[in-house]
Amino acid sequence: MQEIFAVAGNPDSAVRDRALFIATLADDASWTVTGQYSWSRTFEGKEQILNDLHGRVRSRLVDRARTVARRFVADGDHVVVEARGDNLTKEGVRYDNDYCLVFRLEDGRIKEVREYCDSVLTETALGKFPGAQ
């Protein structure tokens, strides 16, 4: 996890690379955005995670999404990552969300992710999730 964040969160956009994250994400992984707002749901499978969740975020940003890890705590097959975004939307709004990401690994692959973040900031900067009521 430290290597994934070190490469993907690199401030040099020429070096920033999601390939390791994508390769480590299990095909049947799930990503749950916690809370009770328009983004709250579970994205099932690698395709939904990369296209629906991450694709939506990337479509709203000026540059590739950047999330910088501040702390890692590991216990068995779980790794908790405290992180902060460093992003700008196409409208010029800062999207520097604070995250607590709980990863569950299985056979060296990311199997489950639970995301905790500032839901008000998400909807203010990125808008409501498409199709949400």
PDB file of N, CA, C and O in Angstrom, residues 37-39 60 89 91 93-95 97 118-129:
ATOM      1  N   TYR A  37     -25.137  10.062   1.604  1.00  0.00           N
ATOM      2  CA  TYR A  37     -25.220  11.139   0.624  1.00  0.00           C
ATOM      3  C   TYR A  37     -25.167  10.507  -0.765  1.00  0.00           C
ATOM      4  O   TYR A  37     -25.128   9.285  -0.897  1.00  0.00           O
ATOM      5  N   SER A  38     -25.207  11.316  -1.810  1.00  0.00           N
ATOM      6  CA  SER A  38     -25.389  10.788  -3.164  1.00  0.00           C
ATOM      7  C   SER A  38     -24.269   9.862  -3.641  1.00  0.00           C
ATOM      8  O   SER A  38     -24.494   9.015  -4.504  1.00  0.00           O
ATOM      9  N   TRP A  39     -23.078   9.999  -3.097  1.00  0.00           N
ATOM     10  CA  TRP A  39     -21.955   9.135  -3.497  1.00  0.00           C
ATOM     11  C   TRP A  39     -21.936   7.825  -2.707  1.00  0.00           C
ATOM     12  O   TRP A  39     -21.188   6.919  -3.050  1.00  0.00           O
ATOM     13  N   ARG A  60     -14.132  15.203 -13.228  1.00  0.00           N
ATOM     14  CA  ARG A  60     -14.433  16.498 -12.614  1.00  0.00           C
ATOM     15  C   ARG A  60     -13.183  17.316 -12.295  1.00  0.00           C
ATOM     16  O   ARG A  60     -13.286  18.485 -11.940  1.00  0.00           O
ATOM     17  N   THR A  89     -10.945  21.200  -9.189  1.00  0.00           N
ATOM     18  CA  THR A  89     -11.979  20.863 -10.158  1.00  0.00           C
ATOM     19  C   THR A  89     -11.848  21.759 -11.389  1.00  0.00           C
ATOM     20  O   THR A  89     -11.150  22.785 -11.364  1.00  0.00           O
ATOM     21  N   GLU A  91     -13.906  23.733 -12.440  1.00  0.00           N
ATOM     22  CA  GLU A  91     -14.486  25.038 -12.124  1.00  0.00           C
ATOM     23  C   GLU A  91     -13.580  25.864 -11.212  1.00  0.00           C
ATOM     24  O   GLU A  91     -13.954  26.963 -10.806  1.00  0.00           O
ATOM     25  N   VAL A  93     -12.515  24.910  -8.112  1.00  0.00           N
ATOM     26  CA  VAL A  93     -12.801  24.652  -6.695  1.00  0.00           C
ATOM     27  C   VAL A  93     -11.792  23.631  -6.175  1.00  0.00           C
ATOM     28  O   VAL A  93     -11.549  22.607  -6.810  1.00  0.00           O
ATOM     29  N   ARG A  94     -11.198  23.916  -5.027  1.00  0.00           N
ATOM     30  CA  ARG A  94     -10.266  22.968  -4.409  1.00  0.00           C
ATOM     31  C   ARG A  94     -11.049  21.751  -3.921  1.00  0.00           C
ATOM     32  O   ARG A  94     -12.112  21.885  -3.327  1.00  0.00           O
ATOM     33  N   TYR A  95     -10.512  20.586  -4.202  1.00  0.00           N
ATOM     34  CA  TYR A  95     -11.082  19.345  -3.686  1.00  0.00           C
ATOM     35  C   TYR A  95      -9.961  18.610  -2.955  1.00  0.00           C
ATOM     36  O   TYR A  95      -9.301  17.740  -3.502  1.00  0.00           O
ATOM     37  N   ASN A  97      -9.960  16.694  -0.023  1.00  0.00           N
ATOM     38  CA  ASN A  97     -10.686  15.943   0.987  1.00  0.00           C
ATOM     39  C   ASN A  97      -9.730  15.172   1.894  1.00  0.00           C
ATOM     40  O   ASN A  97      -8.649  14.770   1.472  1.00  0.00           O
ATOM     41  N   ASP A 118     -15.166  13.594   3.910  1.00  0.00           N
ATOM     42  CA  ASP A 118     -16.074  14.716   4.132  1.00  0.00           C
ATOM     43  C   ASP A 118     -17.102  14.729   3.005  1.00  0.00           C
ATOM     44  O   ASP A 118     -16.817  15.172   1.887  1.00  0.00           O
ATOM     45  N   SER A 119     -18.296  14.242   3.288  1.00  0.00           N
ATOM     46  CA  SER A 119     -19.335  14.129   2.265  1.00  0.00           C
ATOM     47  C   SER A 119     -19.806  15.490   1.761  1.00  0.00           C
ATOM     48  O   SER A 119     -20.113  15.646   0.576  1.00  0.00           O
ATOM     49  N   VAL A 120     -19.843  16.483   2.626  1.00  0.00           N
ATOM     50  CA  VAL A 120     -20.270  17.823   2.206  1.00  0.00           C
ATOM     51  C   VAL A 120     -19.277  18.382   1.191  1.00  0.00           C
ATOM     52  O   VAL A 120     -19.673  18.922   0.152  1.00  0.00           O
ATOM     53  N   LEU A 121     -17.994  18.242   1.461  1.00  0.00           N
ATOM     54  CA  LEU A 121     -16.979  18.710   0.516  1.00  0.00           C
ATOM     55  C   LEU A 121     -17.094  17.969  -0.811  1.00  0.00           C
ATOM     56  O   LEU A 121     -16.996  18.573  -1.877  1.00  0.00           O
ATOM     57  N   THR A 122     -17.314  16.672  -0.760  1.00  0.00           N
ATOM     58  CA  THR A 122     -17.434  15.894  -1.995  1.00  0.00           C
ATOM     59  C   THR A 122     -18.552  16.445  -2.866  1.00  0.00           C
ATOM     60  O   THR A 122     -18.352  16.719  -4.056  1.00  0.00           O
ATOM     61  N   GLU A 123     -19.736  16.623  -2.296  1.00  0.00           N
ATOM     62  CA  GLU A 123     -20.862  17.118  -3.091  1.00  0.00           C
ATOM     63  C   GLU A 123     -20.699  18.581  -3.479  1.00  0.00           C
ATOM     64  O   GLU A 123     -21.130  18.980  -4.562  1.00  0.00           O
ATOM     65  N   THR A 124     -20.065  19.398  -2.643  1.00  0.00           N
ATOM     66  CA  THR A 124     -19.838  20.803  -2.979  1.00  0.00           C
ATOM     67  C   THR A 124     -18.867  20.930  -4.152  1.00  0.00           C
ATOM     68  O   THR A 124     -19.106  21.687  -5.094  1.00  0.00           O
ATOM     69  N   ALA A 125     -17.783  20.179  -4.106  1.00  0.00           N
ATOM     70  CA  ALA A 125     -16.742  20.293  -5.140  1.00  0.00           C
ATOM     71  C   ALA A 125     -17.044  19.461  -6.390  1.00  0.00           C
ATOM     72  O   ALA A 125     -16.806  19.922  -7.499  1.00  0.00           O
ATOM     73  N   LEU A 126     -17.561  18.262  -6.211  1.00  0.00           N
ATOM     74  CA  LEU A 126     -17.739  17.341  -7.341  1.00  0.00           C
ATOM     75  C   LEU A 126     -19.182  17.234  -7.810  1.00  0.00           C
ATOM     76  O   LEU A 126     -19.448  16.672  -8.873  1.00  0.00           O
ATOM     77  N   GLY A 127     -20.115  17.717  -7.007  1.00  0.00           N
ATOM     78  CA  GLY A 127     -21.527  17.593  -7.351  1.00  0.00           C
ATOM     79  C   GLY A 127     -22.103  16.271  -6.875  1.00  0.00           C
ATOM     80  O   GLY A 127     -21.390  15.413  -6.363  1.00  0.00           O
ATOM     81  N   LYS A 128     -23.393  16.135  -7.047  1.00  0.00           N
ATOM     82  CA  LYS A 128     -24.040  14.880  -6.673  1.00  0.00           C
ATOM     83  C   LYS A 128     -23.622  13.781  -7.645  1.00  0.00           C
ATOM     84  O   LYS A 128     -23.328  14.057  -8.811  1.00  0.00           O
ATOM     85  N   PHE A 129     -23.616  12.559  -7.156  1.00  0.00           N
ATOM     86  CA  PHE A 129     -23.262  11.441  -8.019  1.00  0.00           C
ATOM     87  C   PHE A 129     -24.366  11.264  -9.063  1.00  0.00           C
ATOM     88  O   PHE A 129     -25.553  11.317  -8.713  1.00  0.00           O
TER      89      PHE A 129
END
